[in-house]
């Protein structure tokens, strides 16, 4: 196997007592899309900053394509916050970025034209980018990140804040980069749908470390059953009632009205659950069975909920 990136027990602290990441180990295979999925503050950006050499690790080892050295021209990075100059046009932003990477003259103009075409920005190339939509600006960001044809591309929250249509459009673009250019893509996200749709492998991050790792299917099969979602006024009481039948790791109430139960043959168990709750005067507002999604797996490992698509 060719690993584009290998991290071994990497650690990073800020100041005296903020541990941003600890004991973080992972292997990212060449040519794959790899997602770091986790909520705010779980250490995703810190991991990307270390891998792109913008921050240094306190401990641990990192290898790129088998070597502890990194040729910076091999990597591209699109940061969480846009790097686009709003007072420049799309074309000007790209020209400047190209010059930073040593492109000049005809080669630079051709590369910029190629990117503007590939990212469907040609007709807006000479408008100020402050007038671009969020999706267009993110595409310009992406084009700037790959102007030097990196082998390894880091995308920190590539679609946060975008509407569903722009998000789907960007997903296609990212897949294309992998498929047509064999690029290895490492992205961070807090949207489980994004990781599910895009990534060949997913690492769940929680409090600075990876708590589970695998393909989306492997992850979902770790739940080992269906998820029953119960909406009721007193989920804590409902949890107490169901606890003798379903052990605590299969029960999780997160907000004031929702209880999740993980069980096999979920549909068959619904009537029994409703009966048990109603016997104890817990009013069930709604109850539904579904195959687990990545959010259920995350909940299983961390006791925390991931945001659903569209929530910010
Ligand atoms: N420059 C810094 N100085 C101090 N603490 C920091 C710094 N950067 C990150 N941290 C802390 O490290 C932890 C991890 O932060 P990080 O930005 O890596 O999380 P994240 O997963 O990218 O979150 P988000 O989804 O909000 O972008 C947090 O507790 C954060 O407060
Ligand atoms: Mg971040």
GROMACS .gro file of C-alpha atoms in nm, residues 89-280:
model
  192
   89UNK     CA    1  -1.125   3.959  -0.997
   90UNK     CA    2  -1.131   3.581  -1.017
   91UNK     CA    3  -0.864   3.592  -1.284
   92UNK     CA    4  -0.643   3.830  -1.084
   93UNK     CA    5  -0.666   3.609  -0.777
   94UNK     CA    6  -0.556   3.309  -0.980
   95UNK     CA    7  -0.276   3.497  -1.158
   96UNK     CA    8  -0.136   3.612  -0.825
   97UNK     CA    9  -0.155   3.265  -0.675
   98UNK     CA   10   0.018   3.121  -0.983
   99UNK     CA   11   0.302   3.373  -0.955
  100UNK     CA   12   0.351   3.272  -0.591
  101UNK     CA   13   0.417   2.921  -0.721
  102UNK     CA   14   0.661   3.047  -0.985
  103UNK     CA   15   0.439   3.031  -1.292
  104UNK     CA   16   0.497   3.308  -1.546
  105UNK     CA   17   0.394   3.431  -1.893
  106UNK     CA   18   0.204   3.209  -2.130
  107UNK     CA   19   0.220   2.903  -1.899
  108UNK     CA   20   0.054   3.105  -1.622
  109UNK     CA   21  -0.215   3.250  -1.850
  110UNK     CA   22  -0.293   2.905  -1.990
  111UNK     CA   23  -0.316   2.746  -1.647
  112UNK     CA   24  -0.549   3.022  -1.524
  113UNK     CA   25  -0.769   2.982  -1.832
  114UNK     CA   26  -0.778   2.606  -1.783
  115UNK     CA   27  -0.886   2.644  -1.419
  116UNK     CA   28  -1.147   2.911  -1.492
  117UNK     CA   29  -1.295   2.679  -1.757
  118UNK     CA   30  -1.276   2.366  -1.541
  119UNK     CA   31  -1.444   2.537  -1.248
  120UNK     CA   32  -1.711   2.704  -1.466
  121UNK     CA   33  -1.593   3.051  -1.370
  122UNK     CA   34  -1.488   3.174  -1.713
  123UNK     CA   35  -1.783   3.406  -1.773
  124UNK     CA   36  -1.731   3.569  -1.432
  125UNK     CA   37  -1.350   3.572  -1.453
  126UNK     CA   38  -1.323   3.949  -1.480
  127UNK     CA   39  -1.576   4.044  -1.213
  128UNK     CA   40  -1.458   4.144  -0.867
  129UNK     CA   41  -1.477   3.834  -0.649
  130UNK     CA   42  -1.657   4.027  -0.376
  131UNK     CA   43  -1.959   4.005  -0.604
  132UNK     CA   44  -1.931   3.625  -0.634
  133UNK     CA   45  -2.178   3.395  -0.462
  134UNK     CA   46  -2.050   3.183  -0.172
  135UNK     CA   47  -2.029   2.877  -0.397
  136UNK     CA   48  -1.836   3.064  -0.667
  137UNK     CA   49  -1.593   3.202  -0.410
  138UNK     CA   50  -1.534   2.854  -0.270
  139UNK     CA   51  -1.467   2.723  -0.621
  140UNK     CA   52  -1.219   3.002  -0.677
  141UNK     CA   53  -1.056   2.906  -0.349
  142UNK     CA   54  -1.030   2.550  -0.469
  143UNK     CA   55  -0.888   2.654  -0.807
  144UNK     CA   56  -0.626   2.866  -0.627
  145UNK     CA   57  -0.539   2.568  -0.406
  146UNK     CA   58  -0.455   2.344  -0.701
  147UNK     CA   59  -0.294   2.592  -0.940
  148UNK     CA   60   0.045   2.423  -0.895
  149UNK     CA   61  -0.101   2.073  -0.948
  150UNK     CA   62  -0.040   1.933  -0.600
  151UNK     CA   63  -0.045   1.556  -0.542
  152UNK     CA   64  -0.198   1.603  -0.202
  153UNK     CA   65  -0.481   1.850  -0.138
  154UNK     CA   66  -0.616   1.961   0.199
  155UNK     CA   67  -0.964   2.113   0.220
  156UNK     CA   68  -1.071   2.251   0.555
  157UNK     CA   69  -1.453   2.257   0.567
  158UNK     CA   70  -1.490   2.304   0.191
  159UNK     CA   71  -1.867   2.349   0.185
  160UNK     CA   72  -1.961   2.504   0.519
  161UNK     CA   73  -2.218   2.777   0.472
  162UNK     CA   74  -2.308   2.677   0.116
  163UNK     CA   75  -2.660   2.598  -0.001
  164UNK     CA   76  -2.733   2.233  -0.094
  165UNK     CA   77  -2.699   2.296  -0.467
  166UNK     CA   78  -2.357   2.466  -0.442
  167UNK     CA   79  -2.248   2.194  -0.204
  168UNK     CA   80  -2.343   1.914  -0.446
  169UNK     CA   81  -2.166   2.105  -0.724
  170UNK     CA   82  -1.847   2.132  -0.519
  171UNK     CA   83  -1.864   1.764  -0.428
  172UNK     CA   84  -1.863   1.681  -0.800
  173UNK     CA   85  -1.561   1.904  -0.851
  174UNK     CA   86  -1.371   1.738  -0.566
  175UNK     CA   87  -1.452   1.389  -0.697
  176UNK     CA   88  -1.333   1.496  -1.039
  177UNK     CA   89  -0.998   1.606  -0.896
  178UNK     CA   90  -0.954   1.262  -0.747
  179UNK     CA   91  -1.078   1.070  -1.051
  180UNK     CA   92  -0.911   1.261  -1.330
  181UNK     CA   93  -0.592   1.373  -1.161
  182UNK     CA   94  -0.540   1.094  -0.908
  183UNK     CA   95  -0.514   1.356  -0.638
  184UNK     CA   96  -0.519   1.250  -0.274
  185UNK     CA   97  -0.774   1.469  -0.096
  186UNK     CA   98  -0.790   1.518   0.280
  187UNK     CA   99  -1.095   1.711   0.389
  188UNK     CA  100  -1.244   1.811   0.720
  189UNK     CA  101  -1.614   1.843   0.776
  190UNK     CA  102  -1.879   1.842   1.043
  191UNK     CA  103  -2.145   1.729   0.795
  192UNK     CA  104  -2.192   1.354   0.805
  193UNK     CA  105  -2.361   1.368   0.462
  194UNK     CA  106  -2.047   1.521   0.316
  195UNK     CA  107  -1.820   1.251   0.455
  196UNK     CA  108  -2.067   0.981   0.350
  197UNK     CA  109  -2.099   1.115  -0.005
  198UNK     CA  110  -1.736   1.200  -0.074
  199UNK     CA  111  -1.492   1.004   0.133
  200UNK     CA  112  -1.336   0.664   0.066
  201UNK     CA  113  -1.244   0.651   0.432
  202UNK     CA  114  -1.359   0.851   0.732
  203UNK     CA  115  -1.194   0.924   1.065
  204UNK     CA  116  -1.418   1.033   1.351
  205UNK     CA  117  -1.249   1.301   1.555
  206UNK     CA  118  -1.342   1.375   1.913
  207UNK     CA  119  -1.146   1.588   2.158
  208UNK     CA  120  -0.827   1.583   1.957
  209UNK     CA  121  -0.806   1.221   1.868
  210UNK     CA  122  -0.951   0.962   1.630
  211UNK     CA  123  -1.212   0.744   1.795
  212UNK     CA  124  -1.309   0.532   1.493
  213UNK     CA  125  -1.196   0.492   1.135
  214UNK     CA  126  -1.312   0.309   0.821
  215UNK     CA  127  -1.530   0.326   0.512
  216UNK     CA  128  -1.881   0.467   0.555
  217UNK     CA  129  -2.026   0.116   0.528
  218UNK     CA  130  -1.784  -0.027   0.784
  219UNK     CA  131  -1.869   0.254   1.019
  220UNK     CA  132  -2.243   0.206   0.983
  221UNK     CA  133  -2.214  -0.168   1.040
  222UNK     CA  134  -2.045  -0.092   1.372
  223UNK     CA  135  -2.381   0.027   1.501
  224UNK     CA  136  -2.505  -0.329   1.454
  225UNK     CA  137  -2.874  -0.268   1.399
  226UNK     CA  138  -3.139  -0.006   1.338
  227UNK     CA  139  -3.188   0.325   1.509
  228UNK     CA  140  -3.523   0.400   1.666
  229UNK     CA  141  -3.575   0.771   1.719
  230UNK     CA  142  -3.837   0.859   1.978
  231UNK     CA  143  -3.966   1.212   2.023
  232UNK     CA  144  -4.127   1.261   2.363
  233UNK     CA  145  -4.146   1.521   2.635
  234UNK     CA  146  -3.935   1.334   2.892
  235UNK     CA  147  -3.659   1.140   2.718
  236UNK     CA  148  -3.470   1.086   3.046
  237UNK     CA  149  -3.769   0.908   3.197
  238UNK     CA  150  -3.819   0.712   2.875
  239UNK     CA  151  -3.453   0.607   2.893
  240UNK     CA  152  -3.500   0.482   3.250
  241UNK     CA  153  -3.804   0.278   3.146
  242UNK     CA  154  -3.625   0.118   2.852
  243UNK     CA  155  -3.295   0.063   3.028
  244UNK     CA  156  -3.371  -0.289   3.163
  245UNK     CA  157  -3.426  -0.405   2.802
  246UNK     CA  158  -3.170  -0.194   2.616
  247UNK     CA  159  -2.829  -0.145   2.779
  248UNK     CA  160  -2.708   0.210   2.822
  249UNK     CA  161  -2.476   0.211   2.522
  250UNK     CA  162  -2.784   0.150   2.306
  251UNK     CA  163  -2.971   0.443   2.456
  252UNK     CA  164  -2.894   0.806   2.409
  253UNK     CA  165  -3.091   1.116   2.473
  254UNK     CA  166  -2.929   1.429   2.344
  255UNK     CA  167  -3.169   1.718   2.357
  256UNK     CA  168  -3.485   1.781   2.555
  257UNK     CA  169  -3.709   1.575   2.334
  258UNK     CA  170  -3.522   1.297   2.153
  259UNK     CA  171  -3.419   0.948   2.256
  260UNK     CA  172  -3.226   0.712   2.031
  261UNK     CA  173  -3.242   0.337   2.075
  262UNK     CA  174  -3.007   0.115   1.876
  263UNK     CA  175  -3.136  -0.237   1.828
  264UNK     CA  176  -3.161  -0.515   1.572
  265UNK     CA  177  -3.502  -0.575   1.408
  266UNK     CA  178  -3.609  -0.222   1.499
  267UNK     CA  179  -3.946  -0.237   1.321
  268UNK     CA  180  -4.056  -0.544   1.517
  269UNK     CA  181  -3.975  -0.376   1.846
  270UNK     CA  182  -4.168  -0.054   1.790
  271UNK     CA  183  -4.509  -0.167   1.928
  272UNK     CA  184  -4.346  -0.301   2.244
  273UNK     CA  185  -4.154   0.020   2.305
  274UNK     CA  186  -4.465   0.235   2.259
  275UNK     CA  187  -4.664   0.009   2.494
  276UNK     CA  188  -4.393   0.022   2.765
  277UNK     CA  189  -4.373   0.400   2.750
  278UNK     CA  190  -4.748   0.455   2.747
  279UNK     CA  191  -4.793   0.223   3.044
  280UNK     CA  192  -4.572   0.465   3.239
   0.00000   0.00000   0.00000
